[in-house]
Each structure stands twice: as structure tokens, then as C-alpha cells.
């Protein structure tokens, strides 16, 4: 699982790491954006919530996520990006994959000013200064506390999200250290 404040580069990195490991990148944000762009019933329901930078209700998010991780391509593993974000979502994930079902929780560390710059630069529909601030506040209030839960379970690893995209990908691969994979870090020993 990848976790960190909005704009930390989780989505970009999750795409790259998923590709390297040959497992799907599951992003609830991407799934909601896809629904919104296709104009589905769910898309219409979540569009305003996303534009305001608020969280979609757990009931909706959990149902969508559950359907996704039950698909056969996720059977051997997946990278979760942007889920769980609330205590209720942690509880749902626990009941889906077990309390120790996640191999690693990768915590993205990025400085605040850098985050604001990155988000304004990518120009997404929900990246206006006001929405960005709101998303930060909600992250700090609702999602950051979840780190305590995963720290207690001994699953967290911190990654410095600042720097060259390739370099950050290498840092993540090094801390994930999936069985059978060889990394630059291994060879340096
Ligand atoms: P993201 O691409 O992860 O930044 O998500 C974009 C937006 O989708 C968020 O600001 C929320 O409105 C919504 N969203 C994505 N994942 C979740 C989640 N796990 N719980 C609630 N809302 C979510």
C-alpha cells in the first residue's frame, strides 16, 4: 500500500512499481475519475465530492474497492494507492485481506511547499488552491492517524518522495524488496 499526502507522487510511482512487479495498480481515485469521465451513475454521485476535495463515503468506496480486488488479475498481489483513507476503510480492508494482509505500507515523505508546487503544476480539475488546502486538511485529520495503526503492526517503511522520478522508483523497489527480485541496493553490499 502507498500512503502519503495529496501530491506526493504516489500515483506516478505506483504505476511504475506495479509495472516492474507485474501486478495491478489499484487507485480508488483513478477509478472514481474514470466513472466521472464515463458519466456513470457512480461518477455523477462522486464528481462534486471530488471537486470539493472531500472524501467519498466509505460505503461507496469500499464496495468499489472490494469488487476490484476480487478480480483475477489481483489474485497474486496489487499496489493499493489512495485506499484506505479512513478508519472504516482500514476495518473493511482488514476483513477483506486480513489484518496482516498488506506486505508493506510505503509512506511518502514530501515537504509541504514542494507538494503545493507539484499539485498546481499538474493542473487536475480538483487541483485549485482552495481544494488543495482542503485535501491537505482532510488528509491530516482523517488519514495521517491511520499510520499509527500500521506502525503498530510493523508494516510501514518511509520513502523520501523528493527527487528524480527514477530515483524515487528505485528507493521504493529497494524497500519493497519483493521475493526473487534483485535491486541495486542488494548489489552494493
Ligand atoms: P486521489 O487520486 O487518490 O487523490 O483521489 C482523488 C479523490 O477521489 C479524492 O480527493 C477523493 O475525493 C476521492 N477518493 C479517492 N480515494 C478515496 C478513498 N479511499 N476514500 C474516499 N475518497 C476517495
mmCIF file with all atom_site columns, C-alpha atoms and ligand atoms in Angstrom:
data_model
loop_
_atom_site.group_PDB
_atom_site.id
_atom_site.type_symbol
_atom_site.label_atom_id
_atom_site.label_alt_id
_atom_site.label_comp_id
_atom_site.label_asym_id
_atom_site.label_entity_id
_atom_site.label_seq_id
_atom_site.pdbx_PDB_ins_code
_atom_site.Cartn_x
_atom_site.Cartn_y
_atom_site.Cartn_z
_atom_site.occupancy
_atom_site.B_iso_or_equiv
_atom_site.pdbx_formal_charge
_atom_site.auth_seq_id
_atom_site.auth_comp_id
_atom_site.auth_asym_id
_atom_site.auth_atom_id
_atom_site.pdbx_PDB_model_num
ATOM   1   C CA  . UNK A 1 1   ? 0.000   0.000   0.000   1.00 0.00 ? 1   UNK A CA  1
ATOM   2   C CA  . UNK A 1 2   ? 1.193   3.526   -0.811  1.00 0.00 ? 2   UNK A CA  1
ATOM   3   C CA  . UNK A 1 3   ? 0.170   6.323   1.518   1.00 0.00 ? 3   UNK A CA  1
ATOM   4   C CA  . UNK A 1 4   ? 1.071   9.995   1.801   1.00 0.00 ? 4   UNK A CA  1
ATOM   5   C CA  . UNK A 1 5   ? -0.328  13.479  1.420   1.00 0.00 ? 5   UNK A CA  1
ATOM   6   C CA  . UNK A 1 6   ? -2.028  14.517  -1.830  1.00 0.00 ? 6   UNK A CA  1
ATOM   7   C CA  . UNK A 1 7   ? 0.519   15.469  -4.484  1.00 0.00 ? 7   UNK A CA  1
ATOM   8   C CA  . UNK A 1 8   ? 3.306   13.295  -3.060  1.00 0.00 ? 8   UNK A CA  1
ATOM   9   C CA  . UNK A 1 9   ? 3.680   11.366  -6.323  1.00 0.00 ? 9   UNK A CA  1
ATOM   10  C CA  . UNK A 1 10  ? 2.027   8.137   -5.154  1.00 0.00 ? 10  UNK A CA  1
ATOM   11  C CA  . UNK A 1 11  ? 0.049   7.601   -8.356  1.00 0.00 ? 11  UNK A CA  1
ATOM   12  C CA  . UNK A 1 12  ? 3.001   8.080   -10.699 1.00 0.00 ? 12  UNK A CA  1
ATOM   13  C CA  . UNK A 1 13  ? 5.198   5.830   -8.602  1.00 0.00 ? 13  UNK A CA  1
ATOM   14  C CA  . UNK A 1 14  ? 2.510   3.204   -8.099  1.00 0.00 ? 14  UNK A CA  1
ATOM   15  C CA  . UNK A 1 15  ? 2.160   2.939   -11.893 1.00 0.00 ? 15  UNK A CA  1
ATOM   16  C CA  . UNK A 1 16  ? 5.882   2.416   -12.329 1.00 0.00 ? 16  UNK A CA  1
ATOM   17  C CA  . UNK A 1 17  ? 6.338   -0.019  -9.458  1.00 0.00 ? 17  UNK A CA  1
ATOM   18  C CA  . UNK A 1 18  ? 3.257   -2.047  -10.447 1.00 0.00 ? 18  UNK A CA  1
ATOM   19  C CA  . UNK A 1 19  ? 4.647   -2.365  -13.950 1.00 0.00 ? 19  UNK A CA  1
ATOM   20  C CA  . UNK A 1 20  ? 8.025   -3.524  -12.636 1.00 0.00 ? 20  UNK A CA  1
ATOM   21  C CA  . UNK A 1 21  ? 6.433   -6.103  -10.354 1.00 0.00 ? 21  UNK A CA  1
ATOM   22  C CA  . UNK A 1 22  ? 3.816   -7.217  -12.891 1.00 0.00 ? 22  UNK A CA  1
ATOM   23  C CA  . UNK A 1 23  ? 0.878   -6.602  -10.581 1.00 0.00 ? 23  UNK A CA  1
ATOM   24  C CA  . UNK A 1 24  ? -2.063  -4.197  -10.945 1.00 0.00 ? 24  UNK A CA  1
ATOM   25  C CA  . UNK A 1 25  ? -2.045  -0.650  -9.609  1.00 0.00 ? 25  UNK A CA  1
ATOM   26  C CA  . UNK A 1 26  ? -5.337  -0.151  -7.822  1.00 0.00 ? 26  UNK A CA  1
ATOM   27  C CA  . UNK A 1 27  ? -6.168  3.517   -7.281  1.00 0.00 ? 27  UNK A CA  1
ATOM   28  C CA  . UNK A 1 28  ? -9.610  4.413   -5.958  1.00 0.00 ? 28  UNK A CA  1
ATOM   29  C CA  . UNK A 1 29  ? -9.006  7.988   -7.185  1.00 0.00 ? 29  UNK A CA  1
ATOM   30  C CA  . UNK A 1 30  ? -8.361  6.728   -10.746 1.00 0.00 ? 30  UNK A CA  1
ATOM   31  C CA  . UNK A 1 31  ? -11.450 4.530   -10.542 1.00 0.00 ? 31  UNK A CA  1
ATOM   32  C CA  . UNK A 1 32  ? -13.617 7.455   -9.423  1.00 0.00 ? 32  UNK A CA  1
ATOM   33  C CA  . UNK A 1 33  ? -12.154 9.704   -12.152 1.00 0.00 ? 33  UNK A CA  1
ATOM   34  C CA  . UNK A 1 34  ? -12.898 7.049   -14.737 1.00 0.00 ? 34  UNK A CA  1
ATOM   35  C CA  . UNK A 1 35  ? -16.503 6.795   -13.558 1.00 0.00 ? 35  UNK A CA  1
ATOM   36  C CA  . UNK A 1 36  ? -16.804 10.578  -13.671 1.00 0.00 ? 36  UNK A CA  1
ATOM   37  C CA  . UNK A 1 37  ? -15.426 10.806  -17.207 1.00 0.00 ? 37  UNK A CA  1
ATOM   38  C CA  . UNK A 1 38  ? -17.695 7.977   -18.414 1.00 0.00 ? 38  UNK A CA  1
ATOM   39  C CA  . UNK A 1 39  ? -20.645 9.705   -16.759 1.00 0.00 ? 39  UNK A CA  1
ATOM   40  C CA  . UNK A 1 40  ? -21.817 6.608   -14.879 1.00 0.00 ? 40  UNK A CA  1
ATOM   41  C CA  . UNK A 1 41  ? -24.314 6.872   -12.028 1.00 0.00 ? 41  UNK A CA  1
ATOM   42  C CA  . UNK A 1 42  ? -21.479 6.453   -9.552  1.00 0.00 ? 42  UNK A CA  1
ATOM   43  C CA  . UNK A 1 43  ? -19.447 9.043   -11.446 1.00 0.00 ? 43  UNK A CA  1
ATOM   44  C CA  . UNK A 1 44  ? -22.203 11.589  -11.174 1.00 0.00 ? 44  UNK A CA  1
ATOM   45  C CA  . UNK A 1 45  ? -22.529 10.923  -7.477  1.00 0.00 ? 45  UNK A CA  1
ATOM   46  C CA  . UNK A 1 46  ? -18.824 11.405  -6.715  1.00 0.00 ? 46  UNK A CA  1
ATOM   47  C CA  . UNK A 1 47  ? -17.944 14.232  -9.085  1.00 0.00 ? 47  UNK A CA  1
ATOM   48  C CA  . UNK A 1 48  ? -18.963 17.078  -6.757  1.00 0.00 ? 48  UNK A CA  1
ATOM   49  C CA  . UNK A 1 49  ? -17.379 15.406  -3.736  1.00 0.00 ? 49  UNK A CA  1
ATOM   50  C CA  . UNK A 1 50  ? -14.067 15.084  -5.568  1.00 0.00 ? 50  UNK A CA  1
ATOM   51  C CA  . UNK A 1 51  ? -14.188 18.618  -6.917  1.00 0.00 ? 51  UNK A CA  1
ATOM   52  C CA  . UNK A 1 52  ? -14.529 19.872  -3.339  1.00 0.00 ? 52  UNK A CA  1
ATOM   53  C CA  . UNK A 1 53  ? -11.616 17.705  -2.185  1.00 0.00 ? 53  UNK A CA  1
ATOM   54  C CA  . UNK A 1 54  ? -13.817 15.758  0.242   1.00 0.00 ? 54  UNK A CA  1
ATOM   55  C CA  . UNK A 1 55  ? -13.844 12.024  0.787   1.00 0.00 ? 55  UNK A CA  1
ATOM   56  C CA  . UNK A 1 56  ? -16.377 9.806   -0.946  1.00 0.00 ? 56  UNK A CA  1
ATOM   57  C CA  . UNK A 1 57  ? -18.456 7.933   1.690   1.00 0.00 ? 57  UNK A CA  1
ATOM   58  C CA  . UNK A 1 58  ? -16.847 4.678   2.876   1.00 0.00 ? 58  UNK A CA  1
ATOM   59  C CA  . UNK A 1 59  ? -19.810 2.579   1.824   1.00 0.00 ? 59  UNK A CA  1
ATOM   60  C CA  . UNK A 1 60  ? -19.378 3.546   -1.849  1.00 0.00 ? 60  UNK A CA  1
ATOM   61  C CA  . UNK A 1 61  ? -15.579 3.422   -1.803  1.00 0.00 ? 61  UNK A CA  1
ATOM   62  C CA  . UNK A 1 62  ? -15.363 0.075   -0.043  1.00 0.00 ? 62  UNK A CA  1
ATOM   63  C CA  . UNK A 1 63  ? -17.871 -1.602  -2.362  1.00 0.00 ? 63  UNK A CA  1
ATOM   64  C CA  . UNK A 1 64  ? -15.963 -0.422  -5.427  1.00 0.00 ? 64  UNK A CA  1
ATOM   65  C CA  . UNK A 1 65  ? -12.597 -1.489  -3.976  1.00 0.00 ? 65  UNK A CA  1
ATOM   66  C CA  . UNK A 1 66  ? -13.903 -4.883  -2.952  1.00 0.00 ? 66  UNK A CA  1
ATOM   67  C CA  . UNK A 1 67  ? -15.107 -5.625  -6.474  1.00 0.00 ? 67  UNK A CA  1
ATOM   68  C CA  . UNK A 1 68  ? -11.741 -4.576  -7.856  1.00 0.00 ? 68  UNK A CA  1
ATOM   69  C CA  . UNK A 1 69  ? -9.504  -6.696  -5.632  1.00 0.00 ? 69  UNK A CA  1
ATOM   70  C CA  . UNK A 1 70  ? -11.675 -9.737  -6.231  1.00 0.00 ? 70  UNK A CA  1
ATOM   71  C CA  . UNK A 1 71  ? -10.864 -9.650  -9.939  1.00 0.00 ? 71  UNK A CA  1
ATOM   72  C CA  . UNK A 1 72  ? -8.488  -12.451 -11.013 1.00 0.00 ? 72  UNK A CA  1
ATOM   73  C CA  . UNK A 1 73  ? -5.627  -10.126 -12.022 1.00 0.00 ? 73  UNK A CA  1
ATOM   74  C CA  . UNK A 1 74  ? -5.279  -9.070  -8.371  1.00 0.00 ? 74  UNK A CA  1
ATOM   75  C CA  . UNK A 1 75  ? -5.006  -12.628 -7.042  1.00 0.00 ? 75  UNK A CA  1
ATOM   76  C CA  . UNK A 1 76  ? -1.198  -12.595 -6.820  1.00 0.00 ? 76  UNK A CA  1
ATOM   77  C CA  . UNK A 1 77  ? -0.921  -9.125  -5.358  1.00 0.00 ? 77  UNK A CA  1
ATOM   78  C CA  . UNK A 1 78  ? -1.523  -5.483  -6.113  1.00 0.00 ? 78  UNK A CA  1
ATOM   79  C CA  . UNK A 1 79  ? -0.458  -1.993  -5.186  1.00 0.00 ? 79  UNK A CA  1
ATOM   80  C CA  . UNK A 1 80  ? -3.103  -0.056  -3.324  1.00 0.00 ? 80  UNK A CA  1
ATOM   81  C CA  . UNK A 1 81  ? -2.868  3.692   -3.834  1.00 0.00 ? 81  UNK A CA  1
ATOM   82  C CA  . UNK A 1 82  ? -5.249  6.081   -2.074  1.00 0.00 ? 82  UNK A CA  1
ATOM   83  C CA  . UNK A 1 83  ? -7.015  3.405   -0.046  1.00 0.00 ? 83  UNK A CA  1
ATOM   84  C CA  . UNK A 1 84  ? -7.563  3.061   2.900   1.00 0.00 ? 84  UNK A CA  1
ATOM   85  C CA  . UNK A 1 85  ? -8.043  6.701   3.912   1.00 0.00 ? 85  UNK A CA  1
ATOM   86  C CA  . UNK A 1 86  ? -10.362 6.377   6.930   1.00 0.00 ? 86  UNK A CA  1
ATOM   87  C CA  . UNK A 1 87  ? -10.556 4.091   9.982   1.00 0.00 ? 87  UNK A CA  1
ATOM   88  C CA  . UNK A 1 88  ? -13.678 2.499   8.486   1.00 0.00 ? 88  UNK A CA  1
ATOM   89  C CA  . UNK A 1 89  ? -11.752 1.658   5.319   1.00 0.00 ? 89  UNK A CA  1
ATOM   90  C CA  . UNK A 1 90  ? -8.946  0.090   7.378   1.00 0.00 ? 90  UNK A CA  1
ATOM   91  C CA  . UNK A 1 91  ? -11.508 -2.135  9.093   1.00 0.00 ? 91  UNK A CA  1
ATOM   92  C CA  . UNK A 1 92  ? -13.023 -3.137  5.738   1.00 0.00 ? 92  UNK A CA  1
ATOM   93  C CA  . UNK A 1 93  ? -9.636  -3.895  4.245   1.00 0.00 ? 93  UNK A CA  1
ATOM   94  C CA  . UNK A 1 94  ? -8.768  -5.983  7.314   1.00 0.00 ? 94  UNK A CA  1
ATOM   95  C CA  . UNK A 1 95  ? -11.845 -8.084  6.806   1.00 0.00 ? 95  UNK A CA  1
ATOM   96  C CA  . UNK A 1 96  ? -11.100 -8.470  3.081   1.00 0.00 ? 96  UNK A CA  1
ATOM   97  C CA  . UNK A 1 97  ? -7.413  -9.445  3.235   1.00 0.00 ? 97  UNK A CA  1
ATOM   98  C CA  . UNK A 1 98  ? -6.729  -9.942  6.948   1.00 0.00 ? 98  UNK A CA  1
ATOM   99  C CA  . UNK A 1 99  ? -5.084  -7.647  9.478   1.00 0.00 ? 99  UNK A CA  1
ATOM   100 C CA  . UNK A 1 100 ? -1.622  -8.638  8.236   1.00 0.00 ? 100 UNK A CA  1
ATOM   101 C CA  . UNK A 1 101 ? -2.585  -8.969  4.588   1.00 0.00 ? 101 UNK A CA  1
ATOM   102 C CA  . UNK A 1 102 ? -0.513  -5.996  3.426   1.00 0.00 ? 102 UNK A CA  1
ATOM   103 C CA  . UNK A 1 103 ? 3.168   -6.766  2.877   1.00 0.00 ? 103 UNK A CA  1
ATOM   104 C CA  . UNK A 1 104 ? 4.343   -3.173  3.216   1.00 0.00 ? 104 UNK A CA  1
ATOM   105 C CA  . UNK A 1 105 ? 2.929   0.263   3.820   1.00 0.00 ? 105 UNK A CA  1
ATOM   106 C CA  . UNK A 1 106 ? 5.089   2.734   1.912   1.00 0.00 ? 106 UNK A CA  1
ATOM   107 C CA  . UNK A 1 107 ? 4.836   6.170   3.494   1.00 0.00 ? 107 UNK A CA  1
ATOM   108 C CA  . UNK A 1 108 ? 5.710   9.046   1.140   1.00 0.00 ? 108 UNK A CA  1
ATOM   109 C CA  . UNK A 1 109 ? 7.579   11.929  2.741   1.00 0.00 ? 109 UNK A CA  1
ATOM   110 C CA  . UNK A 1 110 ? 7.453   15.219  0.849   1.00 0.00 ? 110 UNK A CA  1
ATOM   111 C CA  . UNK A 1 111 ? 7.757   18.764  2.103   1.00 0.00 ? 111 UNK A CA  1
ATOM   112 C CA  . UNK A 1 112 ? 4.640   20.984  2.085   1.00 0.00 ? 112 UNK A CA  1
ATOM   113 C CA  . UNK A 1 113 ? 5.898   23.693  -0.276  1.00 0.00 ? 113 UNK A CA  1
ATOM   114 C CA  . UNK A 1 114 ? 7.032   21.103  -2.786  1.00 0.00 ? 114 UNK A CA  1
ATOM   115 C CA  . UNK A 1 115 ? 3.593   19.478  -2.589  1.00 0.00 ? 115 UNK A CA  1
ATOM   116 C CA  . UNK A 1 116 ? 1.705   22.674  -3.353  1.00 0.00 ? 116 UNK A CA  1
ATOM   117 C CA  . UNK A 1 117 ? 4.013   23.391  -6.301  1.00 0.00 ? 117 UNK A CA  1
ATOM   118 C CA  . UNK A 1 118 ? 3.585   19.894  -7.731  1.00 0.00 ? 118 UNK A CA  1
ATOM   119 C CA  . UNK A 1 119 ? -0.168  19.954  -7.460  1.00 0.00 ? 119 UNK A CA  1
ATOM   120 C CA  . UNK A 1 120 ? -0.613  23.351  -9.049  1.00 0.00 ? 120 UNK A CA  1
ATOM   121 C CA  . UNK A 1 121 ? 1.719   22.200  -11.856 1.00 0.00 ? 121 UNK A CA  1
ATOM   122 C CA  . UNK A 1 122 ? -0.282  19.061  -12.748 1.00 0.00 ? 122 UNK A CA  1
ATOM   123 C CA  . UNK A 1 123 ? -3.461  21.106  -13.252 1.00 0.00 ? 123 UNK A CA  1
ATOM   124 C CA  . UNK A 1 124 ? -6.017  18.434  -12.400 1.00 0.00 ? 124 UNK A CA  1
ATOM   125 C CA  . UNK A 1 125 ? -9.689  19.516  -12.084 1.00 0.00 ? 125 UNK A CA  1
ATOM   126 C CA  . UNK A 1 126 ? -9.550  19.154  -8.299  1.00 0.00 ? 126 UNK A CA  1
ATOM   127 C CA  . UNK A 1 127 ? -6.200  20.970  -8.012  1.00 0.00 ? 127 UNK A CA  1
ATOM   128 C CA  . UNK A 1 128 ? -7.260  24.547  -7.293  1.00 0.00 ? 128 UNK A CA  1
ATOM   129 C CA  . UNK A 1 129 ? -5.501  26.274  -4.388  1.00 0.00 ? 129 UNK A CA  1
ATOM   130 C CA  . UNK A 1 130 ? -8.612  26.082  -2.216  1.00 0.00 ? 130 UNK A CA  1
ATOM   131 C CA  . UNK A 1 131 ? -9.322  22.415  -2.917  1.00 0.00 ? 131 UNK A CA  1
ATOM   132 C CA  . UNK A 1 132 ? -5.673  21.535  -2.389  1.00 0.00 ? 132 UNK A CA  1
ATOM   133 C CA  . UNK A 1 133 ? -5.766  23.143  1.048   1.00 0.00 ? 133 UNK A CA  1
ATOM   134 C CA  . UNK A 1 134 ? -8.968  21.296  1.866   1.00 0.00 ? 134 UNK A CA  1
ATOM   135 C CA  . UNK A 1 135 ? -7.489  17.978  0.756   1.00 0.00 ? 135 UNK A CA  1
ATOM   136 C CA  . UNK A 1 136 ? -4.413  18.557  2.926   1.00 0.00 ? 136 UNK A CA  1
ATOM   137 C CA  . UNK A 1 137 ? -6.554  19.321  5.957   1.00 0.00 ? 137 UNK A CA  1
ATOM   138 C CA  . UNK A 1 138 ? -8.718  16.258  5.430   1.00 0.00 ? 138 UNK A CA  1
ATOM   139 C CA  . UNK A 1 139 ? -5.628  14.102  4.909   1.00 0.00 ? 139 UNK A CA  1
ATOM   140 C CA  . UNK A 1 140 ? -4.038  15.339  8.139   1.00 0.00 ? 140 UNK A CA  1
ATOM   141 C CA  . UNK A 1 141 ? -7.248  14.898  10.080  1.00 0.00 ? 141 UNK A CA  1
ATOM   142 C CA  . UNK A 1 142 ? -8.539  11.577  8.743   1.00 0.00 ? 142 UNK A CA  1
ATOM   143 C CA  . UNK A 1 143 ? -5.749  9.695   7.004   1.00 0.00 ? 143 UNK A CA  1
ATOM   144 C CA  . UNK A 1 144 ? -2.469  10.578  8.722   1.00 0.00 ? 144 UNK A CA  1
ATOM   145 C CA  . UNK A 1 145 ? -3.703  8.954   12.011  1.00 0.00 ? 145 UNK A CA  1
ATOM   146 C CA  . UNK A 1 146 ? -4.002  5.624   10.177  1.00 0.00 ? 146 UNK A CA  1
ATOM   147 C CA  . UNK A 1 147 ? -0.209  5.479   10.092  1.00 0.00 ? 147 UNK A CA  1
ATOM   148 C CA  . UNK A 1 148 ? -0.200  4.705   13.816  1.00 0.00 ? 148 UNK A CA  1
ATOM   149 C CA  . UNK A 1 149 ? -2.220  1.558   13.175  1.00 0.00 ? 149 UNK A CA  1
ATOM   150 C CA  . UNK A 1 150 ? 0.166   0.281   10.510  1.00 0.00 ? 150 UNK A CA  1
ATOM   151 C CA  . UNK A 1 151 ? 3.229   1.315   12.502  1.00 0.00 ? 151 UNK A CA  1
ATOM   152 C CA  . UNK A 1 152 ? 1.975   -0.776  15.385  1.00 0.00 ? 152 UNK A CA  1
ATOM   153 C CA  . UNK A 1 153 ? 1.617   -3.712  13.027  1.00 0.00 ? 153 UNK A CA  1
ATOM   154 C CA  . UNK A 1 154 ? 5.225   -3.187  11.927  1.00 0.00 ? 154 UNK A CA  1
ATOM   155 C CA  . UNK A 1 155 ? 4.393   -2.680  8.274   1.00 0.00 ? 155 UNK A CA  1
ATOM   156 C CA  . UNK A 1 156 ? 5.494   0.870   7.493   1.00 0.00 ? 156 UNK A CA  1
ATOM   157 C CA  . UNK A 1 157 ? 8.551   1.961   5.530   1.00 0.00 ? 157 UNK A CA  1
ATOM   158 C CA  . UNK A 1 158 ? 9.274   5.612   4.799   1.00 0.00 ? 158 UNK A CA  1
ATOM   159 C CA  . UNK A 1 159 ? 10.387  6.799   1.387   1.00 0.00 ? 159 UNK A CA  1
ATOM   160 C CA  . UNK A 1 160 ? 11.706  10.234  0.509   1.00 0.00 ? 160 UNK A CA  1
ATOM   161 C CA  . UNK A 1 161 ? 9.426   11.281  -2.364  1.00 0.00 ? 161 UNK A CA  1
ATOM   162 C CA  . UNK A 1 162 ? 11.602  14.198  -3.453  1.00 0.00 ? 162 UNK A CA  1
ATOM   163 C CA  . UNK A 1 163 ? 13.952  13.888  -6.382  1.00 0.00 ? 163 UNK A CA  1
ATOM   164 C CA  . UNK A 1 164 ? 14.258  12.373  -9.796  1.00 0.00 ? 164 UNK A CA  1
ATOM   165 C CA  . UNK A 1 165 ? 11.312  10.072  -10.721 1.00 0.00 ? 165 UNK A CA  1
ATOM   166 C CA  . UNK A 1 166 ? 13.598  7.095   -11.476 1.00 0.00 ? 166 UNK A CA  1
ATOM   167 C CA  . UNK A 1 167 ? 15.488  7.577   -8.262  1.00 0.00 ? 167 UNK A CA  1
ATOM   168 C CA  . UNK A 1 168 ? 12.291  7.563   -6.218  1.00 0.00 ? 168 UNK A CA  1
ATOM   169 C CA  . UNK A 1 169 ? 11.148  4.382   -8.014  1.00 0.00 ? 169 UNK A CA  1
ATOM   170 C CA  . UNK A 1 170 ? 14.457  2.715   -7.111  1.00 0.00 ? 170 UNK A CA  1
ATOM   171 C CA  . UNK A 1 171 ? 14.072  3.754   -3.475  1.00 0.00 ? 171 UNK A CA  1
ATOM   172 C CA  . UNK A 1 172 ? 10.627  2.183   -3.359  1.00 0.00 ? 172 UNK A CA  1
ATOM   173 C CA  . UNK A 1 173 ? 11.729  -1.044  -5.033  1.00 0.00 ? 173 UNK A CA  1
ATOM   174 C CA  . UNK A 1 174 ? 14.572  -1.260  -2.549  1.00 0.00 ? 174 UNK A CA  1
ATOM   175 C CA  . UNK A 1 175 ? 12.278  -1.031  0.481   1.00 0.00 ? 175 UNK A CA  1
ATOM   176 C CA  . UNK A 1 176 ? 9.672   -3.371  -1.009  1.00 0.00 ? 176 UNK A CA  1
ATOM   177 C CA  . UNK A 1 177 ? 12.345  -5.941  -1.752  1.00 0.00 ? 177 UNK A CA  1
ATOM   178 C CA  . UNK A 1 178 ? 9.900   -8.452  -3.241  1.00 0.00 ? 178 UNK A CA  1
ATOM   179 C CA  . UNK A 1 179 ? 10.958  -12.109 -3.082  1.00 0.00 ? 179 UNK A CA  1
ATOM   180 C CA  . UNK A 1 180 ? 13.102  -13.097 -6.052  1.00 0.00 ? 180 UNK A CA  1
ATOM   181 C CA  . UNK A 1 181 ? 13.799  -9.538  -7.184  1.00 0.00 ? 181 UNK A CA  1
ATOM   182 C CA  . UNK A 1 182 ? 17.297  -8.096  -7.397  1.00 0.00 ? 182 UNK A CA  1
ATOM   183 C CA  . UNK A 1 183 ? 17.978  -4.462  -6.738  1.00 0.00 ? 183 UNK A CA  1
ATOM   184 C CA  . UNK A 1 184 ? 20.834  -2.023  -6.953  1.00 0.00 ? 184 UNK A CA  1
ATOM   185 C CA  . UNK A 1 185 ? 20.739  -1.831  -3.161  1.00 0.00 ? 185 UNK A CA  1
ATOM   186 C CA  . UNK A 1 186 ? 21.371  -5.605  -2.876  1.00 0.00 ? 186 UNK A CA  1
ATOM   187 C CA  . UNK A 1 187 ? 24.366  -5.409  -5.152  1.00 0.00 ? 187 UNK A CA  1
ATOM   188 C CA  . UNK A 1 188 ? 26.008  -2.605  -3.257  1.00 0.00 ? 188 UNK A CA  1
ATOM   189 C CA  . UNK A 1 189 ? 26.511  -4.760  -0.160  1.00 0.00 ? 189 UNK A CA  1
HETATM 190 P P1  . LIG B 2 .   ? -6.609  10.587  -5.390  1.00 0.00 ? 1   LIG B P1  1
HETATM 191 O O1  . LIG B 2 .   ? -6.396  10.420  -6.854  1.00 0.00 ? 1   LIG B O1  1
HETATM 192 O O2  . LIG B 2 .   ? -6.206  9.375   -4.602  1.00 0.00 ? 1   LIG B O2  1
HETATM 193 O O3  . LIG B 2 .   ? -6.002  11.851  -4.857  1.00 0.00 ? 1   LIG B O3  1
HETATM 194 O O4  . LIG B 2 .   ? -8.195  10.733  -5.165  1.00 0.00 ? 1   LIG B O4  1
HETATM 195 C C1  . LIG B 2 .   ? -8.918  11.787  -5.736  1.00 0.00 ? 1   LIG B C1  1
HETATM 196 C C2  . LIG B 2 .   ? -10.240 11.987  -4.995  1.00 0.00 ? 1   LIG B C2  1
HETATM 197 O O5  . LIG B 2 .   ? -11.034 10.789  -5.065  1.00 0.00 ? 1   LIG B O5  1
HETATM 198 C C3  . LIG B 2 .   ? -10.104 12.256  -3.511  1.00 0.00 ? 1   LIG B C3  1
HETATM 199 O O6  . LIG B 2 .   ? -9.851  13.616  -3.238  1.00 0.00 ? 1   LIG B O6  1
HETATM 200 C C4  . LIG B 2 .   ? -11.462 11.799  -3.000  1.00 0.00 ? 1   LIG B C4  1
HETATM 201 O O7  . LIG B 2 .   ? -12.468 12.734  -3.314  1.00 0.00 ? 1   LIG B O7  1
HETATM 202 C C5  . LIG B 2 .   ? -11.721 10.571  -3.841  1.00 0.00 ? 1   LIG B C5  1
HETATM 203 N N1  . LIG B 2 .   ? -11.150 9.346   -3.207  1.00 0.00 ? 1   LIG B N1  1
HETATM 204 C C6  . LIG B 2 .   ? -10.154 8.565   -3.705  1.00 0.00 ? 1   LIG B C6  1
HETATM 205 N N2  . LIG B 2 .   ? -9.891  7.535   -2.896  1.00 0.00 ? 1   LIG B N2  1
HETATM 206 C C7  . LIG B 2 .   ? -10.735 7.673   -1.826  1.00 0.00 ? 1   LIG B C7  1
HETATM 207 C C8  . LIG B 2 .   ? -10.928 6.930   -0.631  1.00 0.00 ? 1   LIG B C8  1
HETATM 208 N N3  . LIG B 2 .   ? -10.183 5.846   -0.338  1.00 0.00 ? 1   LIG B N3  1
HETATM 209 N N4  . LIG B 2 .   ? -11.894 7.358   0.225   1.00 0.00 ? 1   LIG B N4  1
HETATM 210 C C9  . LIG B 2 .   ? -12.644 8.439   -0.050  1.00 0.00 ? 1   LIG B C9  1
HETATM 211 N N5  . LIG B 2 .   ? -12.495 9.200   -1.152  1.00 0.00 ? 1   LIG B N5  1
HETATM 212 C C10 . LIG B 2 .   ? -11.546 8.814   -2.045  1.00 0.00 ? 1   LIG B C10 1
#
